[in-house]
Tab-separated table of C-alpha atoms in Angstrom:
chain	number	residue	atom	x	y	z
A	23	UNK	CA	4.713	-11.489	13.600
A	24	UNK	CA	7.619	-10.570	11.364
A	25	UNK	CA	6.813	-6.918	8.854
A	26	UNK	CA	7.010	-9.113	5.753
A	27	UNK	CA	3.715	-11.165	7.090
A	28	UNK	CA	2.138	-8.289	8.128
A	29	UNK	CA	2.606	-6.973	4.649
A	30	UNK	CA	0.600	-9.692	3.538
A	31	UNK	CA	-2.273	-8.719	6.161
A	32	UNK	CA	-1.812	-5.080	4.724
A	33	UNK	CA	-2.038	-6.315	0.698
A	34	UNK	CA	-5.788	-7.411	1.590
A	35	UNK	CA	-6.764	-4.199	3.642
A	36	UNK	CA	-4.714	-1.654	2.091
A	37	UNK	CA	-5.975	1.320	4.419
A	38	UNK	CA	-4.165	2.172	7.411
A	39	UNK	CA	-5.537	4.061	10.289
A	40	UNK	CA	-4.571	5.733	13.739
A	41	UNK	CA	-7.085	7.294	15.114
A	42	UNK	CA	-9.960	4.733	16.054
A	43	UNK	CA	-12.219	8.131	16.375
A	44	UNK	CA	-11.587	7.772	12.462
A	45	UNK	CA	-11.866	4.226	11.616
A	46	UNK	CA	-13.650	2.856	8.908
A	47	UNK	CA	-14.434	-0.851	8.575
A	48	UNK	CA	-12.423	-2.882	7.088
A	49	UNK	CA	-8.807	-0.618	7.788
A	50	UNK	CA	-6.117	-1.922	10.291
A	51	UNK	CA	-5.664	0.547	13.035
A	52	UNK	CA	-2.498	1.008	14.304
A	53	UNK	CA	-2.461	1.169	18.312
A	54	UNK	CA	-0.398	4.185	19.035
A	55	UNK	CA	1.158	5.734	21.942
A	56	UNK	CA	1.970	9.294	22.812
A	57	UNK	CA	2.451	11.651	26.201
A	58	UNK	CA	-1.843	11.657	26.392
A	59	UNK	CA	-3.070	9.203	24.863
A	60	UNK	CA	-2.171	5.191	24.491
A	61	UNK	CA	-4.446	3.659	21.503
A	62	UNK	CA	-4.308	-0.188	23.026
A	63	UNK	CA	-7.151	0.610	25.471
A	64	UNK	CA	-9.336	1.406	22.027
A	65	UNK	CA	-8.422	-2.245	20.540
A	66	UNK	CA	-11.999	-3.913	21.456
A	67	UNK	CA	-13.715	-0.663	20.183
A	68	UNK	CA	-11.785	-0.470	17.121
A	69	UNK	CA	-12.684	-4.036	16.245
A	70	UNK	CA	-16.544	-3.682	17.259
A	71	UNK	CA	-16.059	-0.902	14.537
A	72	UNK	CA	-15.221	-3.064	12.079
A	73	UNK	CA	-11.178	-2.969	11.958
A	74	UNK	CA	-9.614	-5.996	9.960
A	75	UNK	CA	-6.634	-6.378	12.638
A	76	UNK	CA	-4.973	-3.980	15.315
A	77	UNK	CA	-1.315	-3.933	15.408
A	78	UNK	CA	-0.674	-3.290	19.224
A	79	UNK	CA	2.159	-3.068	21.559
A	80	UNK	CA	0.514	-3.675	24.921
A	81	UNK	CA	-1.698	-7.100	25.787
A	82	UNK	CA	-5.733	-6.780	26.173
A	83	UNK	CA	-7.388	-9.916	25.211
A	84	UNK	CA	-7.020	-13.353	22.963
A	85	UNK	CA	-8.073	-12.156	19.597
A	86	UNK	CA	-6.843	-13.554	16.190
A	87	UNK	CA	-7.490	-10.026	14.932
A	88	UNK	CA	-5.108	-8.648	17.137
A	89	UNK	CA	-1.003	-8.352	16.051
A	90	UNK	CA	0.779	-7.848	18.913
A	91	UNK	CA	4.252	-5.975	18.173
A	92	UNK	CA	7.260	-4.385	20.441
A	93	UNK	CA	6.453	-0.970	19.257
A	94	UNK	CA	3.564	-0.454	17.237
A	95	UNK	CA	4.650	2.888	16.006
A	96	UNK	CA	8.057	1.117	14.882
A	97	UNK	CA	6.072	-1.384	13.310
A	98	UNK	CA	4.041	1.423	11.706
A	99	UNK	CA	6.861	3.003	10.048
A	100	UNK	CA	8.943	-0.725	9.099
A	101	UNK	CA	5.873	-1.556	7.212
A	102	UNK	CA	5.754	1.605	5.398
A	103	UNK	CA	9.406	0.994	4.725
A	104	UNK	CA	8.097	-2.455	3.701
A	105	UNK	CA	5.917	-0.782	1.217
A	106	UNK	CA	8.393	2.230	-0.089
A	107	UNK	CA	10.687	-1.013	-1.332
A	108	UNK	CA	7.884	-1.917	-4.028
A	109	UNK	CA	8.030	0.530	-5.655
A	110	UNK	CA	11.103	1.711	-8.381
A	111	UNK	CA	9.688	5.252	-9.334
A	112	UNK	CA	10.958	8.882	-8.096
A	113	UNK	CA	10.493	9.752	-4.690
A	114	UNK	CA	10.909	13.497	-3.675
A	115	UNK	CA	11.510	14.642	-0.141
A	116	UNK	CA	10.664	17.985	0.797
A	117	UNK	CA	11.459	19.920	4.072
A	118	UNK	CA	12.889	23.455	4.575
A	119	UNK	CA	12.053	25.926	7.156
A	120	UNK	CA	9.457	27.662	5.646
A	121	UNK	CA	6.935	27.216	2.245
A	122	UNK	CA	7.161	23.301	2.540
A	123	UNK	CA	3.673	22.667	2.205
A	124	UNK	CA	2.982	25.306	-0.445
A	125	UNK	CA	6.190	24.198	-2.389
A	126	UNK	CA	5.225	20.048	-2.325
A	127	UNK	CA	1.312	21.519	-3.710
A	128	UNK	CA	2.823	23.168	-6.362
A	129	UNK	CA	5.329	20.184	-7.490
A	130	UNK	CA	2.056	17.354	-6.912
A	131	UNK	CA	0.435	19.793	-9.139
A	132	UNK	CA	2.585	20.534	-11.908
A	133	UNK	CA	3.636	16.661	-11.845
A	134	UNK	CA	0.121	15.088	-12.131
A	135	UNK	CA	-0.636	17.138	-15.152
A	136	UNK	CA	2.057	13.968	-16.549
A	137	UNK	CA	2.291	11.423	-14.010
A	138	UNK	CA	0.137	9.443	-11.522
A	139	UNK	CA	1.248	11.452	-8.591
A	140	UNK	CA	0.654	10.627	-5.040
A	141	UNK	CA	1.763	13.329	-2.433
A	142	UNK	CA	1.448	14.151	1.334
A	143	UNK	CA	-2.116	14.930	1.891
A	144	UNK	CA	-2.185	18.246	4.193
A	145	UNK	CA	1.542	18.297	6.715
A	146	UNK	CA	1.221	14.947	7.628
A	147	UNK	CA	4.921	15.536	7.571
A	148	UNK	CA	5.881	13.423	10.880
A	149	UNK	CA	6.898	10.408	12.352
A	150	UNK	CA	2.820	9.211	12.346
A	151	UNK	CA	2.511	11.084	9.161
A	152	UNK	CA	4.931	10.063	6.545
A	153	UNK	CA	4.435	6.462	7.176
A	154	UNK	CA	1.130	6.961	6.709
A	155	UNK	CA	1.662	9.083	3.224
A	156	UNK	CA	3.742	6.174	2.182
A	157	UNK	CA	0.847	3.696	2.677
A	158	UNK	CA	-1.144	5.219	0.875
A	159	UNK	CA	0.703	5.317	-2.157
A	160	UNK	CA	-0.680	2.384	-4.490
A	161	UNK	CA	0.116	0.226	-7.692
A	162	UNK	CA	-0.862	2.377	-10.019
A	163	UNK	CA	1.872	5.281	-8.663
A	164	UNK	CA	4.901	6.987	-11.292
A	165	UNK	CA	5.765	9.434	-8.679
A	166	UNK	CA	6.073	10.449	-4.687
A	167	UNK	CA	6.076	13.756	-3.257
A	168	UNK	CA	6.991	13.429	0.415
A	169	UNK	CA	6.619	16.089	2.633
A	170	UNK	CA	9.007	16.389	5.887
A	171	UNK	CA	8.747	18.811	9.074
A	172	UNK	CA	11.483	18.412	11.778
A	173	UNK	CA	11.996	20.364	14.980
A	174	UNK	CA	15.064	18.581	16.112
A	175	UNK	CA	17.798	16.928	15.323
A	176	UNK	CA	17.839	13.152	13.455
A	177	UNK	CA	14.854	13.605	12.500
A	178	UNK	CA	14.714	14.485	8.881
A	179	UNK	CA	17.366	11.389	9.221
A	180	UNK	CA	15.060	8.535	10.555
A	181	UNK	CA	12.186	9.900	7.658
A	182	UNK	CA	15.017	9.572	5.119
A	183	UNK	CA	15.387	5.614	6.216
A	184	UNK	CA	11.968	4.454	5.394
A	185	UNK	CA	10.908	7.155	2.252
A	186	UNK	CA	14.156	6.223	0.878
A	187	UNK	CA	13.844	10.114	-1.214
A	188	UNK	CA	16.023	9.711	-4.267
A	189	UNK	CA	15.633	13.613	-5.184
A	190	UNK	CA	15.085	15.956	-2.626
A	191	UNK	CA	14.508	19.708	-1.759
A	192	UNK	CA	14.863	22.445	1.124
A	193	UNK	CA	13.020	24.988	0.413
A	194	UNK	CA	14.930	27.589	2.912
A	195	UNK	CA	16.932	27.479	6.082
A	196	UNK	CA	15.650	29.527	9.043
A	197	UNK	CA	14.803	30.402	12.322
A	198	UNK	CA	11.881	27.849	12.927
A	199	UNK	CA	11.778	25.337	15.856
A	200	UNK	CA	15.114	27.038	17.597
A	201	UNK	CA	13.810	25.214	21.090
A	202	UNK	CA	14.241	22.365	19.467
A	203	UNK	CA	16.866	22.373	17.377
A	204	UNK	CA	19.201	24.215	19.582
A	205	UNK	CA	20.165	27.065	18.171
A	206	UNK	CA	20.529	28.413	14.099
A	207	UNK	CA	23.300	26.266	13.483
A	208	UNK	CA	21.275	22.903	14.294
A	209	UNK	CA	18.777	24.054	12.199
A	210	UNK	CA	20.706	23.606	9.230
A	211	UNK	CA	22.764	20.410	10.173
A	212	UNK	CA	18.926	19.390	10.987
A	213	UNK	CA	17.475	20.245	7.295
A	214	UNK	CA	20.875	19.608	6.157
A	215	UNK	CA	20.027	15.641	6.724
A	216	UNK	CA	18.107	15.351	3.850
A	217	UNK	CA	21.237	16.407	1.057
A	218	UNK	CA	23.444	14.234	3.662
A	219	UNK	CA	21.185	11.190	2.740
A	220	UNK	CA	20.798	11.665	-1.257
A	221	UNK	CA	24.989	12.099	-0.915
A	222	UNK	CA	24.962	8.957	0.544
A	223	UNK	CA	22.698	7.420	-1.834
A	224	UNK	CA	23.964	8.624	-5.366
A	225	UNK	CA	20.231	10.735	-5.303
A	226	UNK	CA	19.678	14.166	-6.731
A	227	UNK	CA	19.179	17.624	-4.594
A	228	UNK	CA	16.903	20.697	-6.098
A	229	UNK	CA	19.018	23.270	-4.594
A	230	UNK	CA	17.755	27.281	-3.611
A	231	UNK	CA	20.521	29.221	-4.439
A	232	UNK	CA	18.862	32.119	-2.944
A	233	UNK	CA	19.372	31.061	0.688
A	234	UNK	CA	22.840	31.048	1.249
A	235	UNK	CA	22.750	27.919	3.834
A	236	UNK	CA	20.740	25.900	1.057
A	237	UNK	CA	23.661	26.577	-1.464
A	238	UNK	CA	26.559	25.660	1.130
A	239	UNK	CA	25.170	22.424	1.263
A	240	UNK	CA	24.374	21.421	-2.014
A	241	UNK	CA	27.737	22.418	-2.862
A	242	UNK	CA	28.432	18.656	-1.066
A	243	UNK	CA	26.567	16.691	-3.685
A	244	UNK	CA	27.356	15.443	-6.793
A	245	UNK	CA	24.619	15.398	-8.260
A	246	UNK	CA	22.756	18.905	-7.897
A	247	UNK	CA	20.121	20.844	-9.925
A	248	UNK	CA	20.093	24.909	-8.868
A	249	UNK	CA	16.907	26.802	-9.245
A	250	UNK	CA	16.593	30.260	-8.022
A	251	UNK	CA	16.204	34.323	-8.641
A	252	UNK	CA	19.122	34.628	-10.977
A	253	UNK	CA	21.702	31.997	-12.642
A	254	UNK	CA	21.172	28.229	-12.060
A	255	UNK	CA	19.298	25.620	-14.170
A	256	UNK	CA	16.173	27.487	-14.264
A	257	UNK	CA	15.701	30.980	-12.438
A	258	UNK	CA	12.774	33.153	-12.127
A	259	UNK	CA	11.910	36.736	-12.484
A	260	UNK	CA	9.173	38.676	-10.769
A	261	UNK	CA	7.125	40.453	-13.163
A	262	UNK	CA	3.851	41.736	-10.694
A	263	UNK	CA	3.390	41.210	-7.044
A	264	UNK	CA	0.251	43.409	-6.360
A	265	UNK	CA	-1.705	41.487	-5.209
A	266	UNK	CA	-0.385	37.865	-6.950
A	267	UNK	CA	2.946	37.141	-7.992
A	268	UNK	CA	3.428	37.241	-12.126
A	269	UNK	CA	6.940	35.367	-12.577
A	270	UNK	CA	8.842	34.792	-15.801
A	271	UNK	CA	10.456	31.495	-15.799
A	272	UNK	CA	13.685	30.976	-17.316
A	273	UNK	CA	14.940	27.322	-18.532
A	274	UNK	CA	15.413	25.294	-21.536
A	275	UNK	CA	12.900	27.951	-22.659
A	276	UNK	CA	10.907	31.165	-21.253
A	277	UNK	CA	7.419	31.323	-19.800
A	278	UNK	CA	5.656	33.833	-17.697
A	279	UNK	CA	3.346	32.427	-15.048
A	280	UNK	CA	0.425	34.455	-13.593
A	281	UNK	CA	0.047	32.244	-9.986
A	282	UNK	CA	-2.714	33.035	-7.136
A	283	UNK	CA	-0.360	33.368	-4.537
A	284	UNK	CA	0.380	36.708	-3.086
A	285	UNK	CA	3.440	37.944	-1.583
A	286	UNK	CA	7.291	37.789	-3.314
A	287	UNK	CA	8.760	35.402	-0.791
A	288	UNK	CA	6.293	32.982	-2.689
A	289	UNK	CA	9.049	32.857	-5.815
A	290	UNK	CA	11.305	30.696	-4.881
A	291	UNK	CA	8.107	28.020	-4.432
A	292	UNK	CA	6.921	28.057	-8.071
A	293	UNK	CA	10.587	28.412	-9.428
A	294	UNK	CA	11.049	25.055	-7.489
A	295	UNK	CA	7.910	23.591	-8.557
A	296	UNK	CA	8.927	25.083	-12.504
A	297	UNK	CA	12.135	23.330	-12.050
A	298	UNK	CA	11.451	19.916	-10.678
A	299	UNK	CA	8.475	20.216	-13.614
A	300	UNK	CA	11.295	20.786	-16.608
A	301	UNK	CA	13.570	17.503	-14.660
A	302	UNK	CA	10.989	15.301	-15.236
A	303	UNK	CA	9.995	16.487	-18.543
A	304	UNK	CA	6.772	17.937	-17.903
A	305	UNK	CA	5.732	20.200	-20.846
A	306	UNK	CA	5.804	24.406	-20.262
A	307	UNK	CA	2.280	24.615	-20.899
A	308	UNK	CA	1.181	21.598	-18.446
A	309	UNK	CA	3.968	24.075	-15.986
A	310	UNK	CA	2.393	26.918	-16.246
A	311	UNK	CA	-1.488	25.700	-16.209
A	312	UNK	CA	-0.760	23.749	-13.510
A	313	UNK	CA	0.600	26.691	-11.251
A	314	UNK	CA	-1.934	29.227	-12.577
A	315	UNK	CA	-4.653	27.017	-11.208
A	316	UNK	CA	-3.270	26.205	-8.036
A	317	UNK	CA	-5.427	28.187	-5.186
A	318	UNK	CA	-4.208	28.013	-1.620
A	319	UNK	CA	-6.185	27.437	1.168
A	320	UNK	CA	-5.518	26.081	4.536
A	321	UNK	CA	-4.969	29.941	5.725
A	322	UNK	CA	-1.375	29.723	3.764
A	323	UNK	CA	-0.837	33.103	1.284
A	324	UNK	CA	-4.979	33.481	1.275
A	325	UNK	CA	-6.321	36.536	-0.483
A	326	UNK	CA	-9.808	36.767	1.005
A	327	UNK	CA	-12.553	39.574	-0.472
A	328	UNK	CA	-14.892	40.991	2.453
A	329	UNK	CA	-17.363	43.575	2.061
A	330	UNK	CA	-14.955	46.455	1.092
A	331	UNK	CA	-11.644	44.776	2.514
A	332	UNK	CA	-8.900	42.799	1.391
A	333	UNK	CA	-7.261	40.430	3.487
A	334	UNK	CA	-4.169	38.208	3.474
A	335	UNK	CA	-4.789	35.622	5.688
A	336	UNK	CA	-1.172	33.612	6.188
A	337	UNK	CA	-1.818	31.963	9.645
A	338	UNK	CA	-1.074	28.584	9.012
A	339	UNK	CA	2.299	29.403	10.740
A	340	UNK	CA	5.121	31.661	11.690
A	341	UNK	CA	8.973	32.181	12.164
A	342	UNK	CA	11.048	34.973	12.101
A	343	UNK	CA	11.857	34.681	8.339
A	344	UNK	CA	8.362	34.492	7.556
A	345	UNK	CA	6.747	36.839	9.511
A	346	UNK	CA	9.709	39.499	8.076
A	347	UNK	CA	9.038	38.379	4.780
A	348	UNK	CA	5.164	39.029	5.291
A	349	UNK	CA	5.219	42.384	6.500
A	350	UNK	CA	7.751	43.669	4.122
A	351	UNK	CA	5.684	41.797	1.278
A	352	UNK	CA	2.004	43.436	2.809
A	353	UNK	CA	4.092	47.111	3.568
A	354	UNK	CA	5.205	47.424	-0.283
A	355	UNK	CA	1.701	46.641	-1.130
A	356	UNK	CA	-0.707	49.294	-2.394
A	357	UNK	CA	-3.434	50.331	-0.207
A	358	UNK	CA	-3.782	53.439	2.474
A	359	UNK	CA	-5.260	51.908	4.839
A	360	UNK	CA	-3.034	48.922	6.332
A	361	UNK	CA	-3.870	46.616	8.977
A	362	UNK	CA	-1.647	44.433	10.686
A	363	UNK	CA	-2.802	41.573	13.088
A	364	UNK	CA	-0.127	40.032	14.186
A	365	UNK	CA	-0.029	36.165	16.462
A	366	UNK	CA	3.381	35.466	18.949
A	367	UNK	CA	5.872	33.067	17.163
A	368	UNK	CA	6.621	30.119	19.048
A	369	UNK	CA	9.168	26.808	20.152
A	370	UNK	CA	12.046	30.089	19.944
A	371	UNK	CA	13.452	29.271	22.703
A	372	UNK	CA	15.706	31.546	24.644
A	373	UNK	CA	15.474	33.737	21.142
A	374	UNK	CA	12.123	34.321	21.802
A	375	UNK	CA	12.115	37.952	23.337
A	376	UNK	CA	14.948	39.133	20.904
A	377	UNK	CA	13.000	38.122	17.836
A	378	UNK	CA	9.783	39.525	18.864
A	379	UNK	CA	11.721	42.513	19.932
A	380	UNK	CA	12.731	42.621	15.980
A	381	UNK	CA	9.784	42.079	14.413
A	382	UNK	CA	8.453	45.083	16.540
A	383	UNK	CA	11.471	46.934	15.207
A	384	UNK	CA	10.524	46.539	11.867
A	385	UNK	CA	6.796	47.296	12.256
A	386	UNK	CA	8.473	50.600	13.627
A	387	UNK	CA	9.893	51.438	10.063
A	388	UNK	CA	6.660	51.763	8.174
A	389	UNK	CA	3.247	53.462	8.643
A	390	UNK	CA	0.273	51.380	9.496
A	391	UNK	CA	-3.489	52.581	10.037
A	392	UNK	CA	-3.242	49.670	13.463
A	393	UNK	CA	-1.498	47.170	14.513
A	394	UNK	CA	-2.914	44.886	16.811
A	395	UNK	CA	-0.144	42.345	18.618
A	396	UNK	CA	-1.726	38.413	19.975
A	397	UNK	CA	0.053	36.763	22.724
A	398	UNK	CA	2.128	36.760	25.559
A	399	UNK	CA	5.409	36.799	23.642
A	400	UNK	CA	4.512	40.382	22.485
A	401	UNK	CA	3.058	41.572	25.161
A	402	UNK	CA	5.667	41.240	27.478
A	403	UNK	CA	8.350	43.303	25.176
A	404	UNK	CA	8.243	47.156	25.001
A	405	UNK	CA	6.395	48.147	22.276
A	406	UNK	CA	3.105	50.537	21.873
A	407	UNK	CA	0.499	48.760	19.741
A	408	UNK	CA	-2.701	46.858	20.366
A	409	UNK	CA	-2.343	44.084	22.741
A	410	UNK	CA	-4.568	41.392	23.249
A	411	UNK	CA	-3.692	37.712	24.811
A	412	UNK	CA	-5.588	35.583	22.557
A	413	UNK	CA	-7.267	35.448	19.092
A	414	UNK	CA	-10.668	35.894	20.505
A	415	UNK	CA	-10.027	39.102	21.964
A	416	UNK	CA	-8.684	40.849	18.712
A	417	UNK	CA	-11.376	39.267	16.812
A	418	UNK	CA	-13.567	41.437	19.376
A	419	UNK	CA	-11.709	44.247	18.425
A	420	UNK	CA	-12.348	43.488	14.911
A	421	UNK	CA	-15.589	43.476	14.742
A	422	UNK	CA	-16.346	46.579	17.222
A	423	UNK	CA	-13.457	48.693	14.541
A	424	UNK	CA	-15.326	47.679	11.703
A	425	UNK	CA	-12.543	48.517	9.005
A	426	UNK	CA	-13.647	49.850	5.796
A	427	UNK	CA	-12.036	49.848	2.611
A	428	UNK	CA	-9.009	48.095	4.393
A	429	UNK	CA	-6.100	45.769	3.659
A	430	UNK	CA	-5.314	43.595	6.912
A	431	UNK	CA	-2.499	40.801	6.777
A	432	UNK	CA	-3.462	38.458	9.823
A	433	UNK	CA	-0.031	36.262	10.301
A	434	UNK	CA	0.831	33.886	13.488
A	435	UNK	CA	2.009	30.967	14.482
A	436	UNK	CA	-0.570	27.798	14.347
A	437	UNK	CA	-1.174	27.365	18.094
A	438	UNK	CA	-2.344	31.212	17.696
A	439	UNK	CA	-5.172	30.423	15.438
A	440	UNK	CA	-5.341	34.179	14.057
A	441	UNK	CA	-7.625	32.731	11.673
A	442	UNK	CA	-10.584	32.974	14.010
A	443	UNK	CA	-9.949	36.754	14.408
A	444	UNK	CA	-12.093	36.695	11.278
A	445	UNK	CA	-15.058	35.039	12.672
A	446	UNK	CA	-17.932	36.428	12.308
């Protein structure tokens, strides 16, 4: 069955799923494969569940219910592709090393205070995931906010050909995903694919000119719009950072902006959010209510109140850039009585040992009350902290120290789950 009929299918059950443990009668699930798992062998229990049709790549049984397809992830993605080339309003790709997922909440905020906005929901930023955010993206839509994670290279590339992204955004150029990528300088050609496809396309980049990679290459488009710290088309200025960031905004006009979101590296984020905001015409006011009501959550830039102690809680992920960023942020922070709980950072690569070996360094420079180190990648460098191997222990720790009238960042990288060193 050719994409265009199964378009038709997908007009009268407009709900896509691919995870049958999910499914909700009426939706067409998807029969996906991966290393662990192969979805065809759930096709007769996601139609005794009440799926319209399964889109599969691998034969079970006669069923008129059943689409059989050479790849059903392929087919997955054409239809979303299908779908994207409905629609003739803005789509904006995000990706960037770090502060993707905060940055595209902040834009999907600040734009649906003017626009029917429609946005990645969580990081469903993948191959599975976009498609999926583009599905879901109805009639009724004025704008897309697409969110995309890579960790090697082409792939920001093969996202580009079915979001079609007509403005686009990195929101910083690090040290994340280095096993995959291959090294720094991959990273950026990786990212890098997103301001190759808008030059290729006549679209428009939002460009950081705070991160020096960033800048090189949206020096290669024509059509560029420069946000940052100082000079551009709209900069911002830190006013506070103890414990939220206060900005002032700088544009076709001047606002300050009290935001939730603690630490400095957070700027750049509502400057981009600010800018993309004044491009689309989207009042100061609806700019700056927007981002003042934004909370995070998701264990990204949390400020959590317990008992007498204050905690940052930024464990949704970590790279070098961001855990360096963290601690410097947390260190200039008042409070006498600091508290760092540190997970390994991971997919490094051969970099691994040097960059823990750094961020050790750096703990080194400043004076803490503890610091307690998670994970094999610290705990097999020198260094003469805490040690534990897994989140479970420290959270042990935690609750036999009993810190009073403390201020604790807990930072690591997802597969760490540092978050459950709170649990109680």
């Amino acid at each position: 069955m050719k994409i265009d009929e199964i378009y038709e299918i997908y007009k009268r059950f407009p709900n896509v799923q691919t995870d049958s443990r999910k499914l909700r009668k009426g939706e067409i699930f998807f029969a996906l494969k991966g290393p662990n798992f192969n979805g065809n062998q759930f096709t007769k229990s996601a139609l005794e569940l009440g799926a319209s049709y399964v889109v599969a790549d691998e034969f079970q049984f006669e069923d008129e219910r059943i689409i059989l397809v050479e790849d059903a992830l392929n087919a997955l993605q054409q239809l979303a592709k299908f779908h994207r080339e409905q629609f003739d309003i803005p789509f904006i790709a995000i990706t960037g090393s770090n502060g993707k997922t905060t940055t595209k909440e902040l834009i999907h905020e600040v734009l649906a205070t003017s626009y029917k906005t429609y946005t990645t929901v969580g990081n469903l930023n993948n191959q599975i995931g976009i498609p999926l955010t583009i599905l879901k993206i109805k009639r009724d839509a004025e704008m897309a906010v697409i969110e995309m994670g890579a960790n090697h290279l082409h792939e920001i590339a093969s996202y580009c050909e079915y979001a079609k992204p007509g403005f686009g955004l990195i929101t910083n150029i690090g040290k994340a995903h280095l096993e995959g990528f291959g090294g720094a300088e991959n990273v950026k050609k990786g990212k890098g694919e997103l301001f190759d496809y808008l030059r290729l396309h006549g679209g428009t980049a939002f460009v950081n000119t705070d991160d020096p990679a960033v800048f090189d290459l949206g020096k290669k488009l024509e059509n560029a719009i420069y946000y940052g710290s100082i000079g551009g088309n709209i900069n911002g200025q830190i006013l506070e950072t103890d414990p939220f960031l206060k900005i002032k905004i700088r544009g076709k006009s001047s606002f300050t902006i009290q935001s939730q979101l603690v630490g400095n590296y957070n700027l750049p984020n509502l400057v981009a959010a600010s800018c993309i905001g004044e491009y689309f015409n989207v009042t100061d006011e609806n700019i700056k209510k927007a981002i003042e009501n934004y909370r995070p959550s998701n264990s990204r830039s949390q400020l959590i109140t317990k008992d007498s102690n204050t905690i940052i809680l930024d464990a949704y992920n970590a790279n070098p850039g961001s855990m360096k960023a963290a601690i410097e942020n947390f260190a200039n922070m008042k409070g006498d009585n600091k508290i760092l709980m540190l997970g390994s950072m991971m997919e490094l690569g051969q970099d691994s040992q040097k960059e823990h070996e750094e961020i050790v360094s750096l703990i080194d420079k400043y004076k803490w009350h503890a610091v307690v180190l998670v994970g094999k990648q610290f705990n097999d460098i020198k260094q003469s902290y805490i040690n534990f191997e897994n989140s479970r222990q420290a959270n042990e720790w935690f609750k036999n120290e009993k810190p009073q009238n403390s201020q604790i960042l807990v930072k690591g990288s997802r597969s760490m789950q540092m978050e459950k060193v709170l649990d109680f």
